[in-house]
């Protein structure tokens, strides 16, 4: 039986013999942030400016290990977050974004404990450790993060910081991966309030700091997908993507490396979520207005099909963008225009989503970005081969320790077994089941 605690032995610890990667304990999370002081070339000055913004302590010549990670357990889980958890949660994010999260946590206890909780729960899923000790460790880190965050916010003249917002978002994301839906609602509302209040303190019309822009996009992704994840989660947040407008003069046509789709699609997804709600609650005599709006929205969504191809993004990000665009059309056709599953338009939507997913290698972490498109297609298709493909691809991501894929995959199997004719969002709402496809 493998040891329950990491013993930090080289070249590999006893607990990590089943770990997906060779485990090395050089703790390079500190030293990799130290940069050499050289005179930048003209071409690199912009990159240096971005680096300074994303990594505020990068230019300190000597960095000692944070006193908050003095135990072997915390050092181990910080290592796991850096090498496994962060790349899984943000598979396409710029390295400097992740570096700043880690560097800032070394001086911010509530953020550090939130990251350790995320790494602890992720690692337990990776090595299939369901024992009580692992659960106690994850809960302990979570409670330390929450209590430390409350203390920081209650201090006299406390100033909201980017790290405060990051802590709340990390806790919320971990809730989704762990299936803590009730806690997730509380934390997501808290994220919205903290992020809005933080942006109010910036005093500028547009936020130039790329790290803060990443935070806005992180929240937008959670917010929009909450609205698209079913009737019980729709309306939990504003889903109006208004925070994007406070951070960007123009939404880029390029595929975003946090969201996995062009930011121009985000407000369209929010409108789609609102139309689904209206379709469900509008009197029959008023539904013609909803249908007319859906046709306008359909044209706008279709206009984004070629964006990723023209913008020069990688093939995998082009594919995630296309998967979202086609899944949006599928959602529109099924939930708003109420086309039946056997309608040729619906079948074509399904084929196009699957074609986009097929262009992504099976075990590429990029698949993590497209849980909503995969789940939507899985629920809408009756084709055995298409179901098997989606189930297998979601299983690949489950094997990478992604708890949100575990829960979604289980509910997908339950939906198939029911053989219900109800749309999946109505079916799960009737059962009182919640899922967040983030």
Short mmCIF file of C-alpha atoms in Angstrom, two decimals:
data_model
loop_
_atom_site.label_atom_id
_atom_site.label_comp_id
_atom_site.label_asym_id
_atom_site.label_seq_id
_atom_site.Cartn_x
_atom_site.Cartn_y
_atom_site.Cartn_z
CA UNK A 1 0.00 0.00 0.00
CA UNK A 2 1.39 3.40 -0.95
CA UNK A 3 2.21 5.86 1.79
CA UNK A 4 -0.54 8.35 2.49
CA UNK A 5 1.81 11.33 2.85
CA UNK A 6 4.40 12.47 0.37
CA UNK A 7 7.86 11.63 1.73
CA UNK A 8 9.65 13.99 -0.69
CA UNK A 9 12.18 11.31 -1.61
CA UNK A 10 14.00 11.59 -4.92
CA UNK A 11 13.65 10.81 -7.74
CA UNK A 12 10.03 9.93 -6.99
CA UNK A 13 7.96 9.86 -3.85
CA UNK A 14 6.26 6.66 -2.77
CA UNK A 15 2.78 8.15 -3.11
CA UNK A 16 3.42 9.30 -6.65
CA UNK A 17 4.33 5.94 -8.18
CA UNK A 18 0.91 6.03 -9.86
CA UNK A 19 1.13 9.72 -10.75
CA UNK A 20 0.83 10.66 -14.45
CA UNK A 21 4.18 12.44 -14.54
CA UNK A 22 7.55 11.83 -12.96
CA UNK A 23 7.54 13.73 -9.69
CA UNK A 24 10.58 15.94 -9.04
CA UNK A 25 10.86 18.03 -5.92
CA UNK A 26 13.09 20.92 -6.85
CA UNK A 27 10.25 23.38 -6.01
CA UNK A 28 11.10 25.51 -9.02
CA UNK A 29 8.00 27.59 -8.42
CA UNK A 30 10.28 30.08 -6.67
CA UNK A 31 13.40 30.21 -8.80
CA UNK A 32 11.63 30.20 -12.14
CA UNK A 33 10.20 33.63 -11.32
CA UNK A 34 13.64 35.25 -10.92
CA UNK A 35 14.76 36.95 -14.09
CA UNK A 36 18.14 38.26 -15.19
CA UNK A 37 18.54 42.02 -15.31
CA UNK A 38 19.53 42.62 -18.91
CA UNK A 39 18.87 45.60 -21.12
CA UNK A 40 15.81 44.64 -23.19
CA UNK A 41 15.79 45.02 -26.90
CA UNK A 42 13.22 47.32 -28.46
CA UNK A 43 11.19 44.32 -29.57
CA UNK A 44 11.07 42.88 -26.04
CA UNK A 45 10.16 46.04 -24.09
CA UNK A 46 6.45 45.41 -24.41
CA UNK A 47 6.88 41.85 -23.15
CA UNK A 48 8.94 43.11 -20.20
CA UNK A 49 6.16 45.57 -19.32
CA UNK A 50 3.61 42.77 -19.38
CA UNK A 51 5.93 40.57 -17.31
CA UNK A 52 6.25 43.25 -14.63
CA UNK A 53 2.48 43.64 -14.51
CA UNK A 54 1.77 39.94 -14.28
CA UNK A 55 4.58 39.08 -11.91
CA UNK A 56 5.12 41.86 -9.35
CA UNK A 57 7.86 40.12 -7.36
CA UNK A 58 9.74 38.67 -10.33
CA UNK A 59 12.67 41.08 -10.08
CA UNK A 60 13.69 40.28 -6.52
CA UNK A 61 17.15 38.67 -6.83
CA UNK A 62 16.65 36.25 -3.91
CA UNK A 63 13.38 34.67 -2.83
CA UNK A 64 13.02 32.44 0.19
CA UNK A 65 10.33 29.84 0.60
CA UNK A 66 7.12 31.31 2.01
CA UNK A 67 6.65 30.63 5.76
CA UNK A 68 3.09 29.59 4.96
CA UNK A 69 4.34 26.48 3.16
CA UNK A 70 6.81 25.29 5.74
CA UNK A 71 5.30 21.81 6.13
CA UNK A 72 6.11 18.93 3.79
CA UNK A 73 2.41 18.54 3.02
CA UNK A 74 1.98 22.16 1.90
CA UNK A 75 5.22 22.04 -0.12
CA UNK A 76 4.00 18.91 -1.86
CA UNK A 77 0.62 20.37 -2.77
CA UNK A 78 2.21 23.64 -3.93
CA UNK A 79 4.34 21.52 -6.24
CA UNK A 80 1.22 19.69 -7.44
CA UNK A 81 -0.61 22.95 -8.11
CA UNK A 82 2.29 24.30 -10.14
CA UNK A 83 2.93 21.18 -12.21
CA UNK A 84 -0.49 19.57 -12.52
CA UNK A 85 -3.49 21.53 -11.24
CA UNK A 86 -2.87 24.96 -12.76
CA UNK A 87 -2.12 23.58 -16.25
CA UNK A 88 -5.33 21.55 -16.06
CA UNK A 89 -7.56 24.40 -14.89
CA UNK A 90 -6.09 26.81 -17.46
CA UNK A 91 -4.75 24.65 -20.30
CA UNK A 92 -4.21 27.51 -22.75
CA UNK A 93 -3.58 30.44 -20.39
CA UNK A 94 -0.43 32.55 -20.72
CA UNK A 95 2.36 31.32 -18.45
CA UNK A 96 2.71 34.72 -16.84
CA UNK A 97 -0.87 34.56 -15.58
CA UNK A 98 -0.21 31.33 -13.73
CA UNK A 99 3.17 32.55 -12.52
CA UNK A 100 1.64 35.61 -10.94
CA UNK A 101 -1.05 33.55 -9.19
CA UNK A 102 1.65 31.34 -7.66
CA UNK A 103 4.07 34.15 -6.85
CA UNK A 104 1.35 36.27 -5.23
CA UNK A 105 0.15 33.34 -3.14
CA UNK A 106 3.51 33.11 -1.43
CA UNK A 107 2.72 36.41 0.29
CA UNK A 108 -1.06 36.04 0.56
CA UNK A 109 -2.25 33.33 2.98
CA UNK A 110 -5.89 33.16 1.83
CA UNK A 111 -4.85 32.73 -1.80
CA UNK A 112 -2.18 30.19 -0.91
CA UNK A 113 -4.62 28.04 1.07
CA UNK A 114 -7.17 28.21 -1.77
CA UNK A 115 -4.54 26.93 -4.20
CA UNK A 116 -3.47 24.20 -1.78
CA UNK A 117 -7.11 23.11 -1.39
CA UNK A 118 -7.47 22.96 -5.17
CA UNK A 119 -4.27 20.95 -5.56
CA UNK A 120 -5.21 18.62 -2.70
CA UNK A 121 -8.61 17.75 -4.14
CA UNK A 122 -7.17 17.44 -7.66
CA UNK A 123 -4.42 15.10 -6.47
CA UNK A 124 -6.89 12.93 -4.57
CA UNK A 125 -8.83 12.41 -7.79
CA UNK A 126 -5.67 11.73 -9.81
CA UNK A 127 -4.49 8.94 -7.52
CA UNK A 128 -8.06 7.88 -6.60
CA UNK A 129 -7.49 8.55 -2.93
CA UNK A 130 -10.95 8.65 -1.36
CA UNK A 131 -9.74 8.12 2.20
CA UNK A 132 -10.75 10.37 5.11
CA UNK A 133 -7.26 11.81 5.54
CA UNK A 134 -7.29 13.30 2.06
CA UNK A 135 -10.76 14.78 2.60
CA UNK A 136 -9.71 16.28 5.94
CA UNK A 137 -6.66 17.90 4.34
CA UNK A 138 -8.74 19.44 1.53
CA UNK A 139 -11.33 20.71 3.99
CA UNK A 140 -8.64 22.09 6.28
CA UNK A 141 -7.02 24.11 3.48
CA UNK A 142 -10.43 25.37 2.35
CA UNK A 143 -11.41 26.49 5.85
CA UNK A 144 -8.05 28.21 6.35
CA UNK A 145 -8.54 30.07 3.07
CA UNK A 146 -12.08 31.19 3.92
CA UNK A 147 -11.22 32.29 7.46
CA UNK A 148 -8.12 34.13 6.27
CA UNK A 149 -10.10 35.81 3.49
CA UNK A 150 -12.76 36.95 5.95
CA UNK A 151 -10.10 38.34 8.26
CA UNK A 152 -8.49 40.25 5.41
CA UNK A 153 -11.82 41.74 4.31
CA UNK A 154 -12.83 42.70 7.86
CA UNK A 155 -9.67 44.63 8.63
CA UNK A 156 -10.08 48.34 9.14
CA UNK A 157 -9.32 50.22 5.93
CA UNK A 158 -8.94 46.90 4.12
CA UNK A 159 -8.12 47.37 0.45
CA UNK A 160 -9.49 45.04 -2.18
CA UNK A 161 -6.71 43.48 -4.23
CA UNK A 162 -6.44 41.28 -7.28
CA UNK A 163 -5.34 38.49 -4.94
CA UNK A 164 -8.58 38.82 -2.95
CA UNK A 165 -10.60 38.29 -6.12
CA UNK A 166 -8.34 35.44 -7.23
CA UNK A 167 -8.92 33.64 -3.92
CA UNK A 168 -12.69 33.81 -4.31
CA UNK A 169 -12.50 32.55 -7.89
CA UNK A 170 -10.17 29.71 -6.93
CA UNK A 171 -12.56 28.59 -4.18
CA UNK A 172 -15.52 28.80 -6.55
CA UNK A 173 -13.75 26.78 -9.25
CA UNK A 174 -12.80 24.13 -6.71
CA UNK A 175 -16.46 23.91 -5.64
CA UNK A 176 -17.46 23.05 -9.20
CA UNK A 177 -14.76 20.40 -9.51
CA UNK A 178 -15.83 18.88 -6.18
CA UNK A 179 -19.56 19.02 -6.95
CA UNK A 180 -20.33 21.41 -4.08
CA UNK A 181 -23.20 23.14 -5.82
CA UNK A 182 -24.69 25.00 -2.85
CA UNK A 183 -21.31 26.39 -1.81
CA UNK A 184 -20.57 27.20 -5.43
CA UNK A 185 -23.60 29.51 -5.58
CA UNK A 186 -22.41 31.41 -2.52
CA UNK A 187 -18.86 31.76 -3.77
CA UNK A 188 -19.91 32.78 -7.30
CA UNK A 189 -22.08 35.57 -5.94
CA UNK A 190 -19.15 36.62 -3.78
CA UNK A 191 -16.85 36.64 -6.80
CA UNK A 192 -19.21 38.95 -8.69
CA UNK A 193 -19.41 41.42 -5.80
CA UNK A 194 -15.67 41.38 -5.10
CA UNK A 195 -14.66 41.71 -8.74
CA UNK A 196 -17.13 44.54 -9.37
CA UNK A 197 -15.98 46.40 -6.25
CA UNK A 198 -12.34 45.82 -7.14
CA UNK A 199 -12.79 47.23 -10.65
CA UNK A 200 -14.52 50.25 -9.11
CA UNK A 201 -11.33 50.99 -7.17
CA UNK A 202 -9.20 51.07 -10.31
CA UNK A 203 -10.45 54.50 -11.32
CA UNK A 204 -10.00 54.01 -15.07
CA UNK A 205 -12.44 53.47 -17.91
CA UNK A 206 -10.48 50.49 -19.20
CA UNK A 207 -8.30 48.05 -17.28
CA UNK A 208 -4.83 47.79 -18.82
CA UNK A 209 -3.37 45.20 -16.45
CA UNK A 210 -3.42 41.89 -18.38
CA UNK A 211 -3.64 39.90 -15.13
CA UNK A 212 -6.84 41.67 -14.14
CA UNK A 213 -8.16 41.14 -17.65
CA UNK A 214 -7.55 37.41 -17.14
CA UNK A 215 -9.53 37.57 -13.89
CA UNK A 216 -12.44 39.21 -15.72
CA UNK A 217 -12.38 36.51 -18.39
CA UNK A 218 -12.16 33.77 -15.76
CA UNK A 219 -15.27 35.14 -14.06
CA UNK A 220 -17.06 35.64 -17.39
CA UNK A 221 -16.46 32.01 -18.30
CA UNK A 222 -17.97 30.81 -15.01
CA UNK A 223 -20.85 33.27 -15.22
CA UNK A 224 -21.85 32.50 -18.81
CA UNK A 225 -21.59 28.74 -18.41
CA UNK A 226 -23.61 28.88 -15.21
CA UNK A 227 -26.43 30.36 -17.26
CA UNK A 228 -26.14 27.65 -19.91
CA UNK A 229 -25.87 24.69 -17.54
CA UNK A 230 -29.58 24.18 -16.96
CA UNK A 231 -32.76 25.78 -15.68
CA UNK A 232 -31.76 25.45 -12.03
CA UNK A 233 -28.51 27.36 -12.55
CA UNK A 234 -29.71 29.91 -15.10
CA UNK A 235 -30.10 33.31 -13.56
CA UNK A 236 -27.78 32.54 -10.65
CA UNK A 237 -25.62 35.39 -11.89
CA UNK A 238 -26.17 38.40 -14.11
CA UNK A 239 -24.85 36.66 -17.26
CA UNK A 240 -24.72 40.01 -18.98
CA UNK A 241 -20.93 39.97 -19.54
CA UNK A 242 -20.89 43.63 -18.53
CA UNK A 243 -17.52 43.31 -16.83
CA UNK A 244 -15.93 42.56 -20.22
CA UNK A 245 -16.90 46.02 -21.41
CA UNK A 246 -15.08 47.57 -18.48
CA UNK A 247 -11.84 45.81 -19.38
CA UNK A 248 -11.65 45.83 -23.17
CA UNK A 249 -12.22 48.61 -25.69
CA UNK A 250 -13.01 46.05 -28.36
CA UNK A 251 -13.63 42.36 -27.93
CA UNK A 252 -11.01 40.46 -29.90
CA UNK A 253 -11.99 38.07 -32.69
CA UNK A 254 -9.12 35.81 -31.63
CA UNK A 255 -9.89 32.75 -29.57
CA UNK A 256 -9.36 33.68 -25.95
CA UNK A 257 -6.85 31.58 -24.03
CA UNK A 258 -8.94 31.62 -20.84
CA UNK A 259 -12.45 31.11 -22.26
CA UNK A 260 -11.62 28.88 -25.23
CA UNK A 261 -13.69 30.95 -27.65
CA UNK A 262 -13.67 34.44 -29.11
CA UNK A 263 -14.78 37.02 -26.55
CA UNK A 264 -17.24 38.25 -29.17
CA UNK A 265 -19.20 35.06 -28.52
CA UNK A 266 -19.56 35.70 -24.77
CA UNK A 267 -22.39 38.28 -24.96
CA UNK A 268 -24.17 36.09 -27.52
CA UNK A 269 -24.04 33.12 -25.14
CA UNK A 270 -25.46 35.33 -22.39
CA UNK A 271 -28.33 36.39 -24.68
CA UNK A 272 -28.91 32.75 -25.58
CA UNK A 273 -29.25 31.85 -21.91
CA UNK A 274 -31.78 34.64 -21.43
CA UNK A 275 -33.79 33.54 -24.48
CA UNK A 276 -34.01 29.99 -23.12
CA UNK A 277 -35.42 31.36 -19.89
CA UNK A 278 -37.94 33.48 -21.75
CA UNK A 279 -38.99 30.55 -23.93
CA UNK A 280 -39.70 28.48 -20.83
CA UNK A 281 -41.70 31.17 -19.04
CA UNK A 282 -43.34 33.20 -21.83
CA UNK A 283 -47.01 32.85 -22.64
CA UNK A 284 -47.72 31.23 -26.05
CA UNK A 285 -48.99 34.49 -27.54
CA UNK A 286 -45.65 36.18 -26.76
CA UNK A 287 -43.36 33.42 -28.00
CA UNK A 288 -43.30 34.78 -31.55
CA UNK A 289 -41.17 37.67 -30.28
CA UNK A 290 -38.74 35.19 -28.76
CA UNK A 291 -38.51 33.27 -32.03
CA UNK A 292 -37.81 36.44 -34.00
CA UNK A 293 -35.03 37.39 -31.59
CA UNK A 294 -33.60 33.86 -31.88
CA UNK A 295 -33.29 34.23 -35.65
CA UNK A 296 -31.36 37.48 -35.24
CA UNK A 297 -29.11 35.84 -32.67
CA UNK A 298 -28.60 32.84 -34.95
CA UNK A 299 -27.20 35.07 -37.69
CA UNK A 300 -24.81 36.72 -35.21
CA UNK A 301 -23.57 33.38 -33.91
CA UNK A 302 -23.06 32.05 -37.44
CA UNK A 303 -20.94 35.11 -38.27
CA UNK A 304 -18.34 33.89 -35.74
CA UNK A 305 -17.78 30.50 -37.38
CA UNK A 306 -14.83 31.70 -39.44
CA UNK A 307 -13.29 33.99 -36.84
CA UNK A 308 -10.79 31.51 -35.43
CA UNK A 309 -9.71 30.33 -38.86
CA UNK A 310 -8.92 33.86 -40.01
CA UNK A 311 -7.18 34.98 -36.82
CA UNK A 312 -4.26 32.58 -36.94
CA UNK A 313 -4.97 30.77 -33.67
CA UNK A 314 -3.72 27.24 -33.09
CA UNK A 315 -5.75 24.38 -34.50
CA UNK A 316 -6.79 23.24 -31.03
CA UNK A 317 -8.08 26.68 -30.05
CA UNK A 318 -9.79 27.04 -33.41
CA UNK A 319 -11.51 23.75 -32.60
CA UNK A 320 -12.63 24.81 -29.11
CA UNK A 321 -14.07 28.01 -30.55
CA UNK A 322 -15.94 26.12 -33.27
CA UNK A 323 -17.23 23.61 -30.73
CA UNK A 324 -18.73 26.47 -28.70
CA UNK A 325 -20.21 28.19 -31.76
CA UNK A 326 -21.86 25.01 -33.02
CA UNK A 327 -23.03 24.04 -29.52
CA UNK A 328 -24.58 27.50 -29.20
CA UNK A 329 -26.50 26.91 -32.43
CA UNK A 330 -27.56 23.48 -31.18
CA UNK A 331 -28.81 25.01 -27.92
CA UNK A 332 -30.64 27.72 -29.84
CA UNK A 333 -32.31 25.28 -32.22
CA UNK A 334 -33.35 22.84 -29.49
CA UNK A 335 -34.18 25.14 -26.55
CA UNK A 336 -35.50 28.29 -28.21
CA UNK A 337 -36.70 27.24 -31.64
CA UNK A 338 -37.75 23.84 -30.17
CA UNK A 339 -36.67 21.78 -33.16
CA UNK A 340 -36.96 18.01 -32.50
CA UNK A 341 -33.86 15.83 -32.04
CA UNK A 342 -34.41 14.12 -35.39
CA UNK A 343 -34.53 17.42 -37.29
CA UNK A 344 -31.81 17.61 -39.91
CA UNK A 345 -30.62 21.00 -38.63
CA UNK A 346 -30.11 19.55 -35.16
CA UNK A 347 -28.27 16.53 -36.54
CA UNK A 348 -26.00 18.81 -38.55
CA UNK A 349 -25.23 20.88 -35.44
CA UNK A 350 -24.26 17.69 -33.61
CA UNK A 351 -22.01 16.51 -36.45
CA UNK A 352 -20.19 19.84 -36.54
CA UNK A 353 -19.54 19.89 -32.79
CA UNK A 354 -18.18 16.35 -32.92
CA UNK A 355 -16.01 17.24 -35.92
CA UNK A 356 -14.51 20.12 -33.94
CA UNK A 357 -13.83 17.88 -30.95
CA UNK A 358 -12.24 15.24 -33.20
CA UNK A 359 -9.65 17.84 -34.27
CA UNK A 360 -8.38 17.95 -30.68
CA UNK A 361 -6.13 15.06 -29.56
CA UNK A 362 -7.95 12.76 -27.10
CA UNK A 363 -5.79 13.50 -24.05
CA UNK A 364 -5.00 17.14 -24.82
CA UNK A 365 -5.84 19.39 -21.86
CA UNK A 366 -7.55 21.69 -24.35
CA UNK A 367 -10.55 19.36 -24.12
CA UNK A 368 -11.05 20.68 -20.59
CA UNK A 369 -12.30 23.96 -22.06
CA UNK A 370 -15.24 22.36 -23.89
CA UNK A 371 -17.22 20.46 -21.26
CA UNK A 372 -20.44 22.32 -22.14
CA UNK A 373 -20.28 21.56 -25.90
CA UNK A 374 -19.45 17.90 -25.24
CA UNK A 375 -22.18 17.44 -22.64
CA UNK A 376 -24.78 19.21 -24.79
CA UNK A 377 -24.04 17.01 -27.80
CA UNK A 378 -24.01 13.88 -25.64
CA UNK A 379 -27.51 14.67 -24.39
CA UNK A 380 -28.91 15.55 -27.81
CA UNK A 381 -27.67 12.66 -29.93
CA UNK A 382 -29.32 9.26 -30.14
CA UNK A 383 -26.54 7.86 -32.31
CA UNK A 384 -24.64 5.09 -30.49
CA UNK A 385 -21.25 5.89 -32.06
CA UNK A 386 -21.58 9.60 -31.27
CA UNK A 387 -22.53 8.79 -27.69
CA UNK A 388 -19.58 6.45 -27.30
CA UNK A 389 -17.21 9.09 -28.69
CA UNK A 390 -18.41 11.77 -26.28
CA UNK A 391 -18.43 9.38 -23.31
CA UNK A 392 -14.86 8.28 -24.09
CA UNK A 393 -13.55 11.82 -24.56
CA UNK A 394 -15.12 12.98 -21.30
CA UNK A 395 -13.59 9.93 -19.62
CA UNK A 396 -10.16 10.97 -20.87
CA UNK A 397 -10.54 14.29 -19.04
CA UNK A 398 -11.92 12.54 -15.96
CA UNK A 399 -8.71 10.52 -15.84
CA UNK A 400 -6.79 13.80 -15.59
CA UNK A 401 -8.49 14.46 -12.27
CA UNK A 402 -11.18 16.84 -13.53
CA UNK A 403 -14.04 16.40 -11.07
CA UNK A 404 -16.44 18.49 -13.14
CA UNK A 405 -16.09 15.93 -15.94
CA UNK A 406 -16.72 13.12 -13.45
CA UNK A 407 -20.04 14.61 -12.32
CA UNK A 408 -21.12 15.57 -15.85
CA UNK A 409 -20.27 12.11 -17.19
CA UNK A 410 -22.28 10.42 -14.45
CA UNK A 411 -25.30 12.63 -15.15
CA UNK A 412 -24.95 12.04 -18.88
CA UNK A 413 -25.13 8.27 -18.29
CA UNK A 414 -28.14 8.78 -16.06
CA UNK A 415 -29.87 10.85 -18.74
CA UNK A 416 -29.28 8.14 -21.35
CA UNK A 417 -30.53 5.39 -19.03
CA UNK A 418 -33.77 7.30 -18.41
CA UNK A 419 -34.65 7.28 -22.14
CA UNK A 420 -36.61 10.44 -21.45
CA UNK A 421 -37.97 12.58 -24.24
CA UNK A 422 -37.47 15.71 -22.13
CA UNK A 423 -34.68 18.17 -22.93
CA UNK A 424 -31.75 17.57 -20.57
CA UNK A 425 -32.06 20.89 -18.73
CA UNK A 426 -35.74 20.27 -17.95
CA UNK A 427 -35.06 16.64 -17.00
CA UNK A 428 -32.39 17.54 -14.45
CA UNK A 429 -34.39 20.51 -13.16
CA UNK A 430 -37.38 18.24 -12.49
CA UNK A 431 -35.11 15.95 -10.46
CA UNK A 432 -33.66 18.86 -8.52
CA UNK A 433 -30.18 18.12 -9.84
CA UNK A 434 -27.64 20.83 -10.56
CA UNK A 435 -24.56 20.78 -12.72
CA UNK A 436 -22.20 23.48 -13.87
CA UNK A 437 -20.51 22.70 -17.15
CA UNK A 438 -17.33 24.68 -16.44
#
